[in-house]
mmCIF file of C-alpha atoms and ligand atoms in Angstrom:
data_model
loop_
_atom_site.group_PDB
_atom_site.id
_atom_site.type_symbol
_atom_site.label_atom_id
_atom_site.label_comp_id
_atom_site.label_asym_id
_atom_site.label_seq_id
_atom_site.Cartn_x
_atom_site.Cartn_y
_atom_site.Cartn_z
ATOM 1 C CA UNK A 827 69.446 -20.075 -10.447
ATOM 2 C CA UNK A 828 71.842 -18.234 -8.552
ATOM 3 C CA UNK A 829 73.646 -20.081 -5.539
ATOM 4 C CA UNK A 830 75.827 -18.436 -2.543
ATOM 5 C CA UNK A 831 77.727 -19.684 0.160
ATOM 6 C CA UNK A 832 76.763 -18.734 3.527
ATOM 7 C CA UNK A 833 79.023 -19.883 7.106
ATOM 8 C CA UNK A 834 76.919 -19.253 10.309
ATOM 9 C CA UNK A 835 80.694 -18.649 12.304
ATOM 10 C CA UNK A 836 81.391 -20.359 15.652
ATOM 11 C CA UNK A 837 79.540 -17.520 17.549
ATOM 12 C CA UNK A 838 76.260 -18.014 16.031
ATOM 13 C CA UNK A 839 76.744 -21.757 17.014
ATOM 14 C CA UNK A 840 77.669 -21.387 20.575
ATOM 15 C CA UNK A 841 74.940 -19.087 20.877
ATOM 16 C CA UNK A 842 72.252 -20.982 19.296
ATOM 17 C CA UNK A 843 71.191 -18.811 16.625
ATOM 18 C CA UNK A 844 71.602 -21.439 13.939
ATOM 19 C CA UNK A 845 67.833 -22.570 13.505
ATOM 20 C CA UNK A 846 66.795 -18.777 14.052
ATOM 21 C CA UNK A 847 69.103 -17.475 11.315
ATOM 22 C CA UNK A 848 67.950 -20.430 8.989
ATOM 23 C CA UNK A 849 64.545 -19.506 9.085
ATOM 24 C CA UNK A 850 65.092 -15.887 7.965
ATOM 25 C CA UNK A 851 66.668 -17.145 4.714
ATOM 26 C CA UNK A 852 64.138 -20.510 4.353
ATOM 27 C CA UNK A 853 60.905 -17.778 4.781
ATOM 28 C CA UNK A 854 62.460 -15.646 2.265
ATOM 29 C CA UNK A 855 62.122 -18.259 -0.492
ATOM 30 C CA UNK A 856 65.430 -19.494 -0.756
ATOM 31 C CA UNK A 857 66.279 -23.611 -1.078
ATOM 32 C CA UNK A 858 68.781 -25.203 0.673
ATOM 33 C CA UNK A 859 70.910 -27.047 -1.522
ATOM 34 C CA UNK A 860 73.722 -28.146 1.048
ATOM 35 C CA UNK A 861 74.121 -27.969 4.599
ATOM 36 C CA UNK A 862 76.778 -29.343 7.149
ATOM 37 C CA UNK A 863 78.596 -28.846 10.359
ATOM 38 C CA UNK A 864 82.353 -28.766 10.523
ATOM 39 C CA UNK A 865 85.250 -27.634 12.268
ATOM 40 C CA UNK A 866 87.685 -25.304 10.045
ATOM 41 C CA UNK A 867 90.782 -26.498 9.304
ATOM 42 C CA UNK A 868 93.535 -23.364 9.751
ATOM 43 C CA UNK A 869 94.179 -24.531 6.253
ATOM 44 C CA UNK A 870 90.313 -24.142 4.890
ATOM 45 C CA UNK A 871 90.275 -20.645 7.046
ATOM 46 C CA UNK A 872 93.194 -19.266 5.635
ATOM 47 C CA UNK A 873 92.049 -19.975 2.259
ATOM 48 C CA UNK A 874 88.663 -18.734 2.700
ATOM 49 C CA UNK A 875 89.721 -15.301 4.311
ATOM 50 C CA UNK A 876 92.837 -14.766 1.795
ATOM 51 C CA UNK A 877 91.936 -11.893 1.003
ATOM 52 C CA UNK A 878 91.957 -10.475 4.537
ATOM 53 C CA UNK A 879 95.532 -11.276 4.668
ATOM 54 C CA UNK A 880 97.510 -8.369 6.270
ATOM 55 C CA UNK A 881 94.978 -6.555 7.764
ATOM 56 C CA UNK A 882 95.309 -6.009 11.599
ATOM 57 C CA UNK A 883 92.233 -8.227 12.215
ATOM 58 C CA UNK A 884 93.120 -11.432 10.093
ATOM 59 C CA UNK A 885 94.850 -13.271 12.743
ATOM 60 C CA UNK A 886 92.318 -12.953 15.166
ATOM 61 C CA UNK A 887 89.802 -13.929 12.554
ATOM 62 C CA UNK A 888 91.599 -17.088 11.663
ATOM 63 C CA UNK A 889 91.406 -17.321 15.026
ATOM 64 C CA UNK A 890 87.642 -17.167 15.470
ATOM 65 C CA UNK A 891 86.992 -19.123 12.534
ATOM 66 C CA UNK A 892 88.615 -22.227 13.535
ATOM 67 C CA UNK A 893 87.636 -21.249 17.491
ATOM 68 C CA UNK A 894 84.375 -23.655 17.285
ATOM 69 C CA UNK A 895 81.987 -25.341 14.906
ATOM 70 C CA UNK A 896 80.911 -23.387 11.891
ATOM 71 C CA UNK A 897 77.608 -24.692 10.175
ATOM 72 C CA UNK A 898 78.349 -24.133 6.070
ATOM 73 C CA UNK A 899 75.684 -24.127 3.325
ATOM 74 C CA UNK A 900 74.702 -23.310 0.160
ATOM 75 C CA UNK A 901 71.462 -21.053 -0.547
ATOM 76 C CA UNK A 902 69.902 -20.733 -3.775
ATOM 77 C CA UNK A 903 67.558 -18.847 -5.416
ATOM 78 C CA UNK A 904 67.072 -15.383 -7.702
ATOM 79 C CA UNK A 905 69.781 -12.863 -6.695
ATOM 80 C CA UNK A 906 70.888 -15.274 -3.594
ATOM 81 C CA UNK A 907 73.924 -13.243 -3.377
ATOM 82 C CA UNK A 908 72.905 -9.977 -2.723
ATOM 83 C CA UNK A 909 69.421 -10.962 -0.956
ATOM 84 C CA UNK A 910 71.624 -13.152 1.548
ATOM 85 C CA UNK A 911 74.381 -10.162 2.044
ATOM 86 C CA UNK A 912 71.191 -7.874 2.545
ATOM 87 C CA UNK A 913 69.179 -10.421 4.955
ATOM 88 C CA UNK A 914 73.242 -10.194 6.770
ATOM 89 C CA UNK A 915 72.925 -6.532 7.034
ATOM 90 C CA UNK A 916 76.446 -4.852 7.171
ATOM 91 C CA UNK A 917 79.784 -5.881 8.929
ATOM 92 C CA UNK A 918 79.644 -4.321 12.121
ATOM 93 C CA UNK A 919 76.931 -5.748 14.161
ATOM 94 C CA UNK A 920 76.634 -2.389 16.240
ATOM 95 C CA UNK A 921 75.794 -0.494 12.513
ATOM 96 C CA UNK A 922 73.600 -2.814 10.635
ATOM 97 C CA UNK A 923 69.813 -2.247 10.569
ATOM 98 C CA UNK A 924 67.683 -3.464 12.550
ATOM 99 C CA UNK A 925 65.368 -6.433 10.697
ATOM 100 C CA UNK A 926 68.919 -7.714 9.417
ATOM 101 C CA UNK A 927 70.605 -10.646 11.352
ATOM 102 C CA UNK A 928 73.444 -8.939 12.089
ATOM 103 C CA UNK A 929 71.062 -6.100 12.975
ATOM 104 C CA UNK A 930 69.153 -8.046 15.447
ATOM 105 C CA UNK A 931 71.756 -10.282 16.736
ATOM 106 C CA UNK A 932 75.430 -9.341 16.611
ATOM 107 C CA UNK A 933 77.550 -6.198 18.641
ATOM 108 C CA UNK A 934 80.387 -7.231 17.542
ATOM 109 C CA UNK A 935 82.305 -6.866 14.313
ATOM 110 C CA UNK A 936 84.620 -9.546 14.318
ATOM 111 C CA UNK A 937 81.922 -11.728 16.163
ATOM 112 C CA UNK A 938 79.054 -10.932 13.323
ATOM 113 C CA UNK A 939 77.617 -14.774 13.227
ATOM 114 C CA UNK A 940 77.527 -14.648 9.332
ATOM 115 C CA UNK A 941 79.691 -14.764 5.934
ATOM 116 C CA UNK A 942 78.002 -14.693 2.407
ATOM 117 C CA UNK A 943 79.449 -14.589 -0.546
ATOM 118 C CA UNK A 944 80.495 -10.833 -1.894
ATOM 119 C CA UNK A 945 79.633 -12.006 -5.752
ATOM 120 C CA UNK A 946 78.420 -14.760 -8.011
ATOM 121 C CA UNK A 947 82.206 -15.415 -8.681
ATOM 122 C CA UNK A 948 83.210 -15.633 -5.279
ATOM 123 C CA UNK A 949 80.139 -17.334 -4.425
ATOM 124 C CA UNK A 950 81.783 -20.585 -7.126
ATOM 125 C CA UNK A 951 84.983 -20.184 -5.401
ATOM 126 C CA UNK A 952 83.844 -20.626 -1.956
ATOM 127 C CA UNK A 953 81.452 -23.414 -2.702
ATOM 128 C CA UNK A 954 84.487 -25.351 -4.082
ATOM 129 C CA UNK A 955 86.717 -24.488 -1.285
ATOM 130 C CA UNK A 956 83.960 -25.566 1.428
ATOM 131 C CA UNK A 957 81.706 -28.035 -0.695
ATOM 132 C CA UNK A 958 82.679 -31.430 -2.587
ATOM 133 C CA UNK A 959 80.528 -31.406 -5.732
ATOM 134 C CA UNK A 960 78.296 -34.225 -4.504
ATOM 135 C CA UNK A 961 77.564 -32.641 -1.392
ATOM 136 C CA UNK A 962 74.968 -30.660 -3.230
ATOM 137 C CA UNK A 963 71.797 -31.902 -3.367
ATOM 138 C CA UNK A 964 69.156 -30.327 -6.355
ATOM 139 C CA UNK A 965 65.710 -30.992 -6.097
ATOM 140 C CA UNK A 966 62.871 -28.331 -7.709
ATOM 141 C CA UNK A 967 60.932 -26.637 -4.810
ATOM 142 C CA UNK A 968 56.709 -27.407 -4.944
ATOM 143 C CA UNK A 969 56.445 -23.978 -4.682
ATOM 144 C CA UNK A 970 58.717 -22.644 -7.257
ATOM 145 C CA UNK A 971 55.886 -21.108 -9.097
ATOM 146 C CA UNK A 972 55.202 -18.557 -6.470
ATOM 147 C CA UNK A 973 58.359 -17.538 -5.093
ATOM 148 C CA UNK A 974 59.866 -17.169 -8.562
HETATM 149 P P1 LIG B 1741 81.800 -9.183 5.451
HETATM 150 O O1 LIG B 1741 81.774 -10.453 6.278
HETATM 151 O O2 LIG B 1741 80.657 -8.269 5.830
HETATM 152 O O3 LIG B 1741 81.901 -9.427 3.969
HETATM 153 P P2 LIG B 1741 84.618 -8.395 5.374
HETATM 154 O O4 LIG B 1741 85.086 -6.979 5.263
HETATM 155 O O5 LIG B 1741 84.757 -9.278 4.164
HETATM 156 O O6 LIG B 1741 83.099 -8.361 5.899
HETATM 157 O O7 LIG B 1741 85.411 -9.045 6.595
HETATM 158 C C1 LIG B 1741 85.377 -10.438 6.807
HETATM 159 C C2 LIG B 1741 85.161 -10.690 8.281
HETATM 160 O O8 LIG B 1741 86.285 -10.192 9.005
HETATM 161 C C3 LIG B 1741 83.965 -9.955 8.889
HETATM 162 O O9 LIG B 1741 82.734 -10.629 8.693
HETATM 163 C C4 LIG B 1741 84.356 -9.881 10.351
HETATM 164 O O10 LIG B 1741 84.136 -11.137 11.008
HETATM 165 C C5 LIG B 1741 85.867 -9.645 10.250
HETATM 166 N N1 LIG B 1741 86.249 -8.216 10.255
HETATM 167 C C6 LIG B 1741 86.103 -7.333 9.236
HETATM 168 N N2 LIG B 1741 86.579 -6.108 9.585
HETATM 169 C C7 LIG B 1741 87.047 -6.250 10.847
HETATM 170 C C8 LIG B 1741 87.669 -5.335 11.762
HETATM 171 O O11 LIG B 1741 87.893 -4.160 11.471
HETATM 172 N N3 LIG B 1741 87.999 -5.843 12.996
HETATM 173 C C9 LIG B 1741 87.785 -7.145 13.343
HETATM 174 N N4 LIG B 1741 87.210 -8.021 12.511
HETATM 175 C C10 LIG B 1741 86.837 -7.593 11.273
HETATM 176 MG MG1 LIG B 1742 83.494 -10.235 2.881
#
């Protein structure tokens, strides 16, 4: 079964969306199979948005990531990756579809309340960057037989 990483960033803390975003991916059929609060290191940022580095926005984004609490998790289920990117809707807040979270929820682009993983691959590299291997939890849903 496919697993992603998803970070609901420090804006969709402060503005208690966290519960409301949850429940968009739990309805869909997807298992939780980690979940935690932290505050983001500059270190654990840096590494997690190395790919950004350079761009214009990537101090400001280091910035935003390590401005608050970020609630991490890992979501599993068939196709998590691109059924989480797709429940996201696009970057900019102000251009994603409405139904999406970022649709319904975020203005912003920076401030877009939600990462998930880009690809299976990445998805491995950013639960080991965020995740200790025993902070996942597996456990077969009761209802695995309908949601497939
Ligand atoms: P994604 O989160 O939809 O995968 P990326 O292009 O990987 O988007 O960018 C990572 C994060 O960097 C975005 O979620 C957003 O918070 C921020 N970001 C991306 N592009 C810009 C920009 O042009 N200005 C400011 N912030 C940006
Ligand atoms: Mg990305």
């Amino acid at each position: 079964m496919q697993q992603t990483l998803i970070l609901l960033k420090p804006d969709a803390v402060q503005r208690r969306l966290v519960g409301t975003i949850l429940q968009r991916f739990e309805q869909k059929g997807l298992r939780i199979a980690a979940l935690k609060i932290v505050n983001a290191s500059r270190e654990l940022a840096e590494q997690h948005y190395a790919v950004h580095k350079g761009k214009p926005f990537y101090e400001s984004l280091i910035s935003f990531l390590t401005s608050g609490a970020t609630v991490a998790l890992v979501l599993e289920g068939r196709e998590a990756v691109a059924v989480c990117r797709n429940l996201m809707g696009t970057t900019d807040g102000a251009k994603a579809p409405p139904g999406t979270i970022r649709g319904d929820f975020a203005l912003s682009v920076q401030n877009n309340l939600i990462h998930g993983s880009d690809s299976p691959e990445n998805a491995a590299l950013e639960i080991a960057l965020w995740f200790k291997p025993n902070e996942l939890v597996s456990f077969a849903p009761v209802d695995a037989n309908w949601i497939g």
